[in-house]
């Protein structure tokens, strides 16, 4: 572990790292002042004091927060056997992870790979089930409807404790609305309008809502920066969510925004009470279910016996993760986190 701290500000990381080294001789560390060892700081691309880099047999993990929980999680990542695989679906007009143009996902792919994950494409239509090594299945901006077979495959994967991420633009097909309803979602047929004017500070118009409010959750832990979601739709919790499923609206726009249901009806856009969705409008919602069936306990995903948490997260936008957003440095931290 290399801990890059300014001289005189390294007492706390020194104490923390000493505790870990006392537990195992395989754990070694060095406190580094990046100003005194610029070569090492450059090697690990250190841009701020307080950064730790864990290096283990070719695997690398970095963290900005020096506490026991963050360090332990990083240790797990660099010492675990094998690779975790993230699968991106294809065949329905999804964003391409190999596309380096402005609307592609090449930058997102690079960021995920930097977190020690393997990235693969998957055409669900030609499979009979989600691969055994799938850690997360991502459907990034699909434009055409899922087939019934594909829906069944995703459901079976979730029932085994799988993790799925949907990035649904307003033009995504209706099959996603129906599929997600079974998980307690209410997907809006709208486009979020932000009339607060905050986005103008960053050159963003009213169809690029700003989110600065996040609910407490493991996904949003320590995340406090503003994020932008171009031409997004609402992703809400259905009041009639099935029992046994916990649905949490994690990210919401401000109170001066709304979900516009008919943006092309006239030349003037405005909030219509009783028709449009009043803000704050949720743009990210997560559904979680404890899976305790015999299938989950003996599944091929390597999950432990006992309760397993299936997780389904849905964004009302996919553009925030494109290369274009990377160029504008919009949502960069959000991409690495999700």
Coordinates of N, CA and C in Angstrom, one line a residue, residues 88-298:
X88 N -22.5 -6.3 -20.7 CA -23.3 -5.3 -21.3 C -24.1 -5.9 -22.4
X89 N -25.4 -5.8 -22.4 CA -26.3 -6.4 -23.3 C -26.2 -5.7 -24.7
X90 N -26.5 -6.5 -25.8 CA -26.5 -5.9 -27.1 C -27.8 -6.5 -27.8
X91 N -28.0 -5.9 -29.0 CA -29.1 -6.4 -29.8 C -30.4 -5.6 -29.7
X92 N -30.4 -4.6 -28.8 CA -31.6 -3.7 -28.7 C -31.3 -2.2 -28.9
X93 N -30.2 -2.0 -29.6 CA -29.8 -0.6 -29.8 C -29.1 0.1 -28.6
X94 N -28.5 -0.8 -27.7 CA -27.8 -0.2 -26.5 C -26.6 0.5 -26.9
X95 N -26.1 1.3 -26.0 CA -24.8 2.0 -26.1 C -23.7 1.0 -26.3
X96 N -22.8 1.3 -27.2 CA -21.7 0.4 -27.5 C -20.5 0.7 -26.6
X97 N -20.0 -0.3 -25.9 CA -18.8 -0.1 -25.0 C -17.5 0.0 -25.7
X98 N -17.5 -0.4 -27.0 CA -16.3 -0.3 -27.8 C -16.3 1.0 -28.7
X99 N -17.4 1.8 -28.6 CA -17.5 3.0 -29.5 C -16.8 4.2 -28.8
X100 N -15.8 4.7 -29.4 CA -15.1 5.9 -28.8 C -15.6 7.2 -29.3
X101 N -16.7 7.2 -30.1 CA -17.3 8.4 -30.5 C -18.1 9.1 -29.3
X102 N -18.7 10.2 -29.5 CA -19.2 11.0 -28.4 C -20.4 10.2 -27.7
X103 N -21.1 9.5 -28.5 CA -22.3 8.8 -27.9 C -22.0 7.3 -27.5
X104 N -20.7 6.9 -27.5 CA -20.3 5.6 -27.1 C -20.0 5.5 -25.7
X105 N -19.7 4.3 -25.3 CA -19.4 3.9 -23.8 C -18.0 3.5 -23.6
X106 N -17.1 3.9 -24.5 CA -15.7 3.4 -24.3 C -15.1 3.9 -23.1
X107 N -15.4 5.2 -22.7 CA -14.8 5.8 -21.5 C -15.3 5.1 -20.2
X108 N -16.6 4.7 -20.3 CA -17.2 4.0 -19.1 C -16.6 2.6 -19.0
X109 N -16.3 2.0 -20.1 CA -15.7 0.7 -20.1 C -14.3 0.8 -19.5
X110 N -13.6 1.8 -19.9 CA -12.2 2.0 -19.4 C -12.2 2.2 -17.9
X111 N -13.2 3.0 -17.4 CA -13.3 3.3 -16.0 C -13.7 2.0 -15.2
X112 N -14.5 1.2 -15.7 CA -14.9 -0.1 -15.1 C -13.7 -1.0 -15.0
X113 N -13.0 -1.1 -16.1 CA -11.8 -2.0 -16.2 C -10.7 -1.5 -15.2
X114 N -10.6 -0.2 -14.9 CA -9.7 0.3 -13.9 C -10.0 -0.1 -12.5
X115 N -11.3 -0.6 -12.3 CA -11.7 -1.1 -11.0 C -11.6 -2.6 -10.9
X116 N -10.7 -3.2 -11.8 CA -10.4 -4.6 -11.8 C -11.6 -5.5 -12.1
X117 N -12.4 -5.0 -13.0 CA -13.5 -5.9 -13.6 C -13.2 -6.2 -15.0
X118 N -13.7 -7.4 -15.4 CA -13.6 -7.8 -16.8 C -15.0 -7.4 -17.5
X119 N -14.9 -6.9 -18.7 CA -16.1 -6.4 -19.4 C -16.4 -7.2 -20.6
X120 N -17.6 -7.7 -20.8 CA -18.0 -8.5 -21.9 C -19.3 -8.0 -22.5
X121 N -19.5 -8.3 -23.8 CA -20.8 -8.1 -24.4 C -21.6 -9.4 -24.4
X122 N -22.9 -9.2 -24.3 CA -23.7 -10.4 -24.4 C -25.0 -10.1 -25.2
X123 N -25.3 -11.0 -26.1 CA -26.5 -11.0 -26.9 C -27.5 -12.0 -26.2
X124 N -28.4 -11.5 -25.4 CA -29.3 -12.3 -24.6 C -30.1 -13.2 -25.5
X125 N -30.5 -12.8 -26.7 CA -31.4 -13.5 -27.5 C -30.8 -14.9 -27.9
X126 N -29.5 -15.0 -28.0 CA -28.9 -16.3 -28.4 C -28.4 -17.1 -27.2
X127 N -28.8 -16.7 -26.0 CA -28.4 -17.5 -24.8 C -29.7 -18.1 -24.2
X128 N -29.4 -19.1 -23.3 CA -30.5 -19.8 -22.6 C -30.6 -19.3 -21.2
X129 N -29.5 -18.7 -20.7 CA -29.4 -18.2 -19.3 C -28.3 -17.1 -19.2
X130 N -28.3 -16.4 -18.1 CA -27.2 -15.4 -17.9 C -26.0 -16.2 -17.5
X131 N -24.8 -15.9 -18.0 CA -23.6 -16.7 -17.7 C -23.3 -16.8 -16.2
X132 N -22.7 -17.9 -15.8 CA -22.5 -18.1 -14.4 C -21.5 -17.1 -13.8
X133 N -20.6 -16.5 -14.6 CA -19.7 -15.6 -14.0 C -20.1 -14.1 -14.1
X134 N -21.4 -13.9 -14.3 CA -21.9 -12.5 -14.4 C -22.1 -11.9 -13.0
X135 N -21.3 -10.9 -12.8 CA -21.5 -10.1 -11.5 C -22.6 -9.1 -11.6
X136 N -22.6 -8.4 -12.8 CA -23.6 -7.4 -13.0 C -24.0 -7.4 -14.5
X137 N -25.3 -7.4 -14.8 CA -25.8 -7.3 -16.1 C -26.3 -5.8 -16.3
X138 N -25.7 -5.2 -17.4 CA -26.1 -3.8 -17.7 C -26.8 -3.7 -19.0
X139 N -28.0 -3.1 -19.0 CA -28.7 -2.7 -20.2 C -28.6 -1.2 -20.4
X140 N -27.8 -0.7 -21.3 CA -27.4 0.7 -21.3 C -28.1 1.3 -22.5
X141 N -29.3 2.0 -22.3 CA -30.0 2.7 -23.3 C -30.6 1.8 -24.4
X142 N -31.3 0.7 -24.1 CA -31.9 -0.1 -25.1 C -33.1 0.7 -25.7
X143 N -33.3 0.5 -27.1 CA -34.3 1.2 -27.8 C -35.5 0.3 -28.2
X144 N -35.2 -1.0 -28.4 CA -36.3 -1.9 -28.8 C -36.6 -2.8 -27.6
X145 N -37.8 -3.4 -27.7 CA -38.4 -4.2 -26.6 C -37.6 -5.5 -26.3
X146 N -37.6 -5.9 -25.1 CA -37.1 -7.2 -24.7 C -38.0 -8.3 -25.2
X147 N -37.4 -9.4 -25.6 CA -38.3 -10.6 -25.9 C -38.7 -11.2 -24.6
X148 N -39.8 -12.0 -24.7 CA -40.2 -12.7 -23.5 C -39.2 -13.6 -22.9
X149 N -38.4 -14.3 -23.8 CA -37.4 -15.2 -23.3 C -36.3 -14.4 -22.5
X150 N -35.9 -13.2 -23.0 CA -34.9 -12.4 -22.4 C -35.4 -12.0 -21.0
X151 N -36.7 -11.6 -20.9 CA -37.2 -11.2 -19.6 C -37.2 -12.3 -18.6
X152 N -37.5 -13.5 -19.1 CA -37.4 -14.7 -18.2 C -36.0 -15.0 -17.7
X153 N -35.1 -14.8 -18.6 CA -33.7 -15.0 -18.2 C -33.2 -14.0 -17.1
X154 N -33.6 -12.8 -17.3 CA -33.2 -11.7 -16.3 C -33.9 -12.0 -15.0
X155 N -35.2 -12.4 -15.0 CA -35.9 -12.7 -13.8 C -35.2 -13.9 -13.1
X156 N -34.9 -14.9 -13.8 CA -34.2 -16.1 -13.2 C -32.9 -15.7 -12.6
X157 N -32.2 -14.8 -13.3 CA -30.9 -14.4 -12.8 C -31.0 -13.6 -11.5
X158 N -32.0 -12.7 -11.4 CA -32.3 -12.0 -10.2 C -32.7 -12.9 -9.1
X159 N -33.5 -13.9 -9.4 CA -34.0 -14.8 -8.4 C -32.9 -15.6 -7.7
X160 N -31.7 -15.6 -8.4 CA -30.5 -16.3 -7.9 C -29.6 -15.3 -7.1
X161 N -30.1 -14.1 -6.9 CA -29.3 -13.1 -6.2 C -28.5 -12.3 -7.2
X162 N -28.9 -12.2 -8.4 CA -28.1 -11.4 -9.4 C -28.3 -9.9 -9.2
X163 N -27.4 -9.1 -10.0 CA -27.4 -7.7 -9.9 C -27.6 -7.2 -11.4
X164 N -28.6 -6.3 -11.5 CA -28.9 -5.8 -12.9 C -29.0 -4.2 -12.8
X165 N -28.5 -3.6 -13.9 CA -28.5 -2.2 -14.0 C -29.2 -1.8 -15.3
X166 N -30.3 -1.0 -15.2 CA -30.9 -0.5 -16.4 C -30.6 1.0 -16.6
X167 N -30.3 1.4 -17.8 CA -30.2 2.8 -18.1 C -31.2 3.1 -19.2
X168 N -32.4 3.6 -18.8 CA -33.5 3.7 -19.7 C -33.8 5.2 -20.1
X169 N -33.6 5.5 -21.4 CA -33.9 6.8 -21.9 C -35.4 6.9 -22.2
X170 N -35.9 8.1 -22.4 CA -37.4 8.2 -22.6 C -37.9 7.4 -23.8
X171 N -37.0 7.1 -24.8 CA -37.5 6.4 -26.0 C -37.4 4.9 -25.8
X172 N -37.0 4.4 -24.7 CA -36.9 2.9 -24.5 C -38.3 2.3 -24.6
X173 N -38.4 1.1 -25.1 CA -39.6 0.4 -25.3 C -40.5 0.2 -24.1
X174 N -41.7 -0.1 -24.3 CA -42.7 -0.3 -23.2 C -42.5 -1.6 -22.5
X175 N -41.8 -2.5 -23.0 CA -41.6 -3.8 -22.3 C -40.8 -3.6 -21.0
X176 N -40.0 -2.6 -21.0 CA -39.2 -2.3 -19.8 C -40.1 -1.8 -18.7
X177 N -41.1 -1.0 -19.1 CA -42.0 -0.4 -18.1 C -42.8 -1.6 -17.4
X178 N -43.3 -2.5 -18.2 CA -44.0 -3.6 -17.7 C -43.2 -4.6 -16.9
X179 N -42.0 -4.8 -17.4 CA -41.1 -5.7 -16.7 C -40.7 -5.2 -15.3
X180 N -40.4 -3.9 -15.2 CA -40.0 -3.3 -14.0 C -41.1 -3.1 -13.0
X181 N -42.3 -3.0 -13.5 CA -43.5 -2.9 -12.6 C -43.6 -4.0 -11.6
X182 N -43.1 -5.2 -12.0 CA -43.2 -6.4 -11.1 C -42.1 -6.2 -10.0
X183 N -41.2 -5.3 -10.2 CA -40.2 -5.0 -9.1 C -40.5 -3.7 -8.4
X184 N -41.7 -3.2 -8.5 CA -42.1 -2.1 -7.7 C -41.8 -0.7 -8.3
X185 N -41.5 -0.7 -9.6 CA -41.2 0.5 -10.3 C -42.4 1.2 -11.0
X186 N -42.3 2.5 -11.1 CA -43.3 3.2 -12.0 C -42.4 4.1 -12.9
X187 N -42.3 3.6 -14.2 CA -41.5 4.3 -15.1 C -42.3 5.4 -15.9
X188 N -41.8 6.6 -15.8 CA -42.6 7.7 -16.4 C -42.5 7.8 -17.9
X189 N -43.6 8.1 -18.6 CA -43.6 8.4 -20.0 C -43.4 9.9 -20.1
X190 N -42.3 10.4 -19.8 CA -42.1 11.9 -19.7 C -40.6 12.2 -19.9
X191 N -40.3 13.5 -20.0 CA -39.0 14.1 -20.0 C -38.9 15.1 -18.9
X192 N -37.8 15.0 -18.1 CA -37.7 15.8 -16.9 C -37.3 17.2 -17.3
X193 N -38.0 18.2 -16.9 CA -37.7 19.6 -17.2 C -37.2 20.3 -15.9
X194 N -36.1 21.0 -16.0 CA -35.5 21.7 -14.8 C -35.6 23.2 -15.0
X195 N -36.4 23.9 -14.3 CA -36.6 25.3 -14.4 C -35.8 26.1 -13.4
X196 N -34.9 25.4 -12.6 CA -34.2 26.1 -11.6 C -33.2 27.1 -12.1
X197 N -32.6 26.8 -13.3 CA -31.6 27.6 -13.8 C -30.2 27.3 -13.4
X198 N -30.1 26.3 -12.5 CA -28.8 25.9 -12.0 C -27.9 25.4 -13.1
X199 N -28.5 24.6 -14.0 CA -27.7 24.0 -15.1 C -27.1 25.1 -16.0
X200 N -27.6 26.3 -16.0 CA -27.1 27.3 -16.9 C -25.7 27.7 -16.5
X201 N -25.3 27.5 -15.2 CA -24.0 27.7 -14.8 C -23.0 26.9 -15.4
X202 N -23.4 25.7 -16.0 CA -22.5 24.8 -16.6 C -22.9 24.6 -18.1
X203 N -23.7 25.5 -18.6 CA -24.0 25.5 -20.0 C -25.1 24.5 -20.3
X204 N -25.9 24.1 -19.3 CA -26.9 23.1 -19.5 C -28.3 23.7 -19.6
X205 N -29.2 23.3 -20.5 CA -30.5 23.8 -20.6 C -31.5 23.1 -19.7
X206 N -32.8 23.5 -19.8 CA -33.8 22.9 -19.0 C -34.1 21.4 -19.1
X207 N -33.6 20.8 -20.3 CA -33.8 19.4 -20.5 C -32.7 18.6 -19.9
X208 N -31.7 19.2 -19.2 CA -30.6 18.5 -18.5 C -30.8 18.8 -17.0
X209 N -31.6 18.1 -16.3 CA -31.8 18.3 -14.9 C -30.6 18.1 -14.1
X210 N -30.5 18.9 -13.0 CA -29.4 18.8 -12.1 C -29.9 18.0 -10.8
X211 N -29.1 17.1 -10.4 CA -29.4 16.3 -9.2 C -28.4 16.6 -8.1
X212 N -28.8 17.0 -6.9 CA -27.9 17.3 -5.8 C -28.3 16.6 -4.5
X213 N -29.5 15.9 -4.6 CA -30.0 15.3 -3.4 C -30.0 13.8 -3.6
X214 N -29.3 13.1 -2.6 CA -29.2 11.6 -2.7 C -29.6 11.0 -1.4
X215 N -30.4 9.9 -1.4 CA -30.8 9.2 -0.2 C -29.6 8.4 0.3
X216 N -29.6 8.1 1.6 CA -28.5 7.3 2.2 C -28.7 5.9 1.7
X217 N -27.6 5.4 1.2 CA -27.6 4.0 0.7 C -26.2 3.6 0.4
X218 N -25.9 2.3 0.3 CA -24.5 1.9 0.0 C -24.1 2.4 -1.4
X219 N -25.0 2.5 -2.3 CA -24.7 3.0 -3.6 C -24.2 4.4 -3.6
X220 N -24.9 5.3 -2.8 CA -24.6 6.7 -2.8 C -23.7 7.1 -1.6
X221 N -23.1 6.2 -0.9 CA -22.3 6.5 0.2 C -21.2 7.4 -0.1
X222 N -21.1 8.5 0.6 CA -20.0 9.5 0.4 C -20.1 10.3 -0.9
X223 N -21.2 10.1 -1.6 CA -21.4 10.8 -2.9 C -22.2 12.1 -2.6
X224 N -21.6 13.3 -2.9 CA -22.2 14.5 -2.6 C -22.1 15.6 -3.7
X225 N -21.6 15.2 -4.8 CA -21.5 16.2 -5.9 C -22.7 16.2 -6.8
X226 N -22.9 17.4 -7.5 CA -24.0 17.5 -8.4 C -23.8 16.6 -9.6
X227 N -24.9 16.1 -10.2 CA -24.8 15.2 -11.4 C -25.9 15.7 -12.4
X228 N -25.6 15.4 -13.6 CA -26.5 15.9 -14.7 C -27.0 14.7 -15.5
X229 N -28.3 14.8 -15.9 CA -28.9 13.7 -16.7 C -29.6 14.2 -17.9
X230 N -29.0 14.3 -19.1 CA -29.6 14.9 -20.3 C -30.8 14.1 -20.7
X231 N -31.9 14.8 -20.9 CA -33.2 14.3 -21.5 C -33.5 13.0 -20.8
X232 N -33.7 13.1 -19.4 CA -34.0 11.9 -18.6 C -35.5 11.8 -18.4
X233 N -35.9 10.6 -18.0 CA -37.3 10.3 -17.6 C -37.4 10.0 -16.1
X234 N -38.6 10.0 -15.5 CA -38.7 9.7 -14.1 C -38.7 8.2 -13.9
X235 N -38.0 7.8 -12.8 CA -38.0 6.4 -12.3 C -38.5 6.4 -10.9
X236 N -39.7 6.1 -10.7 CA -40.3 6.3 -9.3 C -40.6 5.0 -8.7
X237 N -40.9 5.0 -7.4 CA -41.4 3.9 -6.7 C -42.9 3.8 -6.8
X238 N -43.3 2.6 -7.2 CA -44.8 2.4 -7.3 C -45.4 2.2 -5.9
X239 N -46.5 2.9 -5.7 CA -47.1 2.8 -4.4 C -47.6 1.4 -4.1
X240 N -47.8 0.6 -5.2 CA -48.3 -0.8 -5.0 C -47.1 -1.7 -5.2
X241 N -45.9 -1.4 -4.7 CA -44.8 -2.2 -4.8 C -45.0 -3.6 -4.1
X242 N -44.6 -4.7 -4.8 CA -44.9 -6.0 -4.2 C -44.2 -6.2 -2.8
X243 N -44.8 -6.9 -1.9 CA -44.2 -7.2 -0.6 C -42.9 -8.0 -0.8
X244 N -42.0 -7.7 0.1 CA -40.7 -8.5 0.0 C -39.7 -7.7 -0.8
X245 N -40.1 -6.7 -1.5 CA -39.1 -5.9 -2.3 C -39.0 -4.5 -1.7
X246 N -37.8 -4.1 -1.4 CA -37.6 -2.7 -0.9 C -37.2 -1.8 -2.1
X247 N -38.0 -0.8 -2.3 CA -37.7 0.1 -3.4 C -37.4 1.5 -2.9
X248 N -36.2 2.0 -3.2 CA -35.7 3.3 -2.7 C -35.4 4.3 -3.8
X249 N -35.9 5.5 -3.8 CA -35.6 6.5 -4.8 C -34.3 7.2 -4.3
X250 N -33.2 7.0 -5.0 CA -31.9 7.4 -4.5 C -31.5 8.8 -4.9
X251 N -31.9 9.2 -6.1 CA -31.4 10.5 -6.6 C -32.6 11.3 -7.2
X252 N -32.8 12.5 -6.8 CA -34.0 13.3 -7.2 C -33.5 14.7 -7.7
X253 N -34.3 15.2 -8.6 CA -34.0 16.6 -9.1 C -34.6 17.6 -8.1
X254 N -34.5 18.8 -8.3 CA -34.9 19.8 -7.3 C -36.4 20.1 -7.5
X255 N -37.0 20.9 -6.6 CA -38.4 21.2 -6.5 C -38.9 22.0 -7.7
X256 N -38.0 22.7 -8.4 CA -38.4 23.5 -9.5 C -38.3 22.7 -10.8
X257 N -38.5 21.4 -10.8 CA -38.5 20.5 -11.9 C -39.8 19.7 -12.0
X258 N -40.0 19.1 -13.1 CA -41.2 18.3 -13.3 C -41.0 17.3 -14.4
X259 N -41.8 16.3 -14.4 CA -41.8 15.3 -15.5 C -42.8 15.7 -16.6
X260 N -42.4 16.3 -17.7 CA -43.2 16.8 -18.8 C -43.8 15.6 -19.6
X261 N -45.1 15.4 -19.6 CA -45.7 14.3 -20.3 C -45.9 14.5 -21.8
X262 N -46.0 15.7 -22.2 CA -46.3 16.0 -23.6 C -45.5 17.2 -24.1
X263 N -44.2 17.1 -24.2 CA -43.3 18.2 -24.5 C -43.5 18.8 -25.9
X264 N -44.1 18.0 -26.8 CA -44.3 18.5 -28.2 C -45.7 19.0 -28.5
X265 N -46.5 19.1 -27.4 CA -47.9 19.5 -27.7 C -48.1 20.9 -28.1
X266 N -47.1 21.8 -27.7 CA -47.2 23.2 -28.1 C -45.8 23.7 -28.1
X267 N -45.6 25.0 -28.6 CA -44.3 25.6 -28.6 C -43.9 26.0 -27.2
X268 N -44.7 26.0 -26.2 CA -44.4 26.4 -24.9 C -44.5 25.2 -23.9
X269 N -43.5 25.1 -23.1 CA -43.5 24.0 -22.1 C -43.7 24.6 -20.7
X270 N -44.6 24.0 -20.0 CA -44.9 24.4 -18.7 C -45.5 23.3 -17.9
X271 N -45.5 23.4 -16.6 CA -46.1 22.4 -15.7 C -47.6 22.4 -15.7
X272 N -48.2 21.3 -16.0 CA -49.6 21.1 -16.0 C -50.1 20.3 -14.8
X273 N -50.7 20.9 -13.9 CA -51.1 20.2 -12.7 C -52.1 19.2 -13.0
X274 N -51.9 18.0 -12.4 CA -52.8 16.9 -12.7 C -52.4 16.0 -13.9
X275 N -51.4 16.5 -14.7 CA -51.0 15.8 -15.9 C -49.5 15.5 -15.8
X276 N -48.7 16.5 -15.4 CA -47.3 16.3 -15.3 C -46.9 15.8 -13.9
X277 N -45.7 15.2 -13.7 CA -45.2 14.8 -12.4 C -44.5 15.9 -11.7
X278 N -45.0 16.3 -10.6 CA -44.4 17.4 -9.8 C -43.1 17.0 -9.2
X279 N -42.1 18.0 -9.2 CA -40.8 17.7 -8.6 C -40.8 17.8 -7.1
X280 N -39.8 17.3 -6.5 CA -38.6 16.7 -7.0 C -38.9 15.4 -7.7
X281 N -38.2 15.1 -8.8 CA -38.5 14.0 -9.6 C -37.3 12.9 -9.5
X282 N -37.6 11.7 -9.1 CA -36.6 10.7 -9.0 C -36.1 10.2 -10.3
X283 N -34.8 10.2 -10.5 CA -34.1 9.8 -11.7 C -33.3 8.5 -11.5
X284 N -33.1 8.1 -10.3 CA -32.5 6.8 -10.0 C -33.2 6.1 -8.9
X285 N -33.6 4.9 -9.1 CA -34.3 4.1 -8.0 C -33.7 2.7 -8.0
X286 N -33.6 2.1 -6.8 CA -33.1 0.8 -6.7 C -34.1 -0.1 -6.0
X287 N -34.2 -1.3 -6.4 CA -35.1 -2.3 -5.8 C -34.2 -3.5 -5.3
X288 N -34.5 -3.9 -4.1 CA -33.7 -5.0 -3.5 C -34.6 -6.0 -2.9
X289 N -34.2 -7.3 -3.0 CA -35.1 -8.4 -2.5 C -34.1 -9.5 -1.9
X290 N -34.5 -9.9 -0.7 CA -33.7 -11.0 -0.1 C -34.1 -12.3 -0.7
X291 N -33.2 -13.1 -1.2 CA -33.4 -14.3 -1.9 C -32.9 -15.4 -1.0
X292 N -33.8 -16.3 -0.6 CA -33.4 -17.4 0.4 C -33.8 -18.7 -0.1
X293 N -34.1 -18.9 -1.4 CA -34.6 -20.2 -1.9 C -33.4 -21.1 -2.0
X294 N -33.7 -22.4 -2.1 CA -32.7 -23.4 -2.3 C -31.9 -23.2 -3.5
X295 N -32.5 -22.6 -4.5 CA -31.8 -22.3 -5.8 C -30.7 -21.3 -5.5
X296 N -31.0 -20.3 -4.7 CA -30.0 -19.2 -4.5 C -28.8 -19.8 -3.6
X297 N -29.1 -20.7 -2.7 CA -28.1 -21.2 -1.9 C -27.1 -22.2 -2.6
X298 N -27.6 -22.8 -3.6 CA -26.8 -23.8 -4.4 C -26.5 -23.3 -5.8

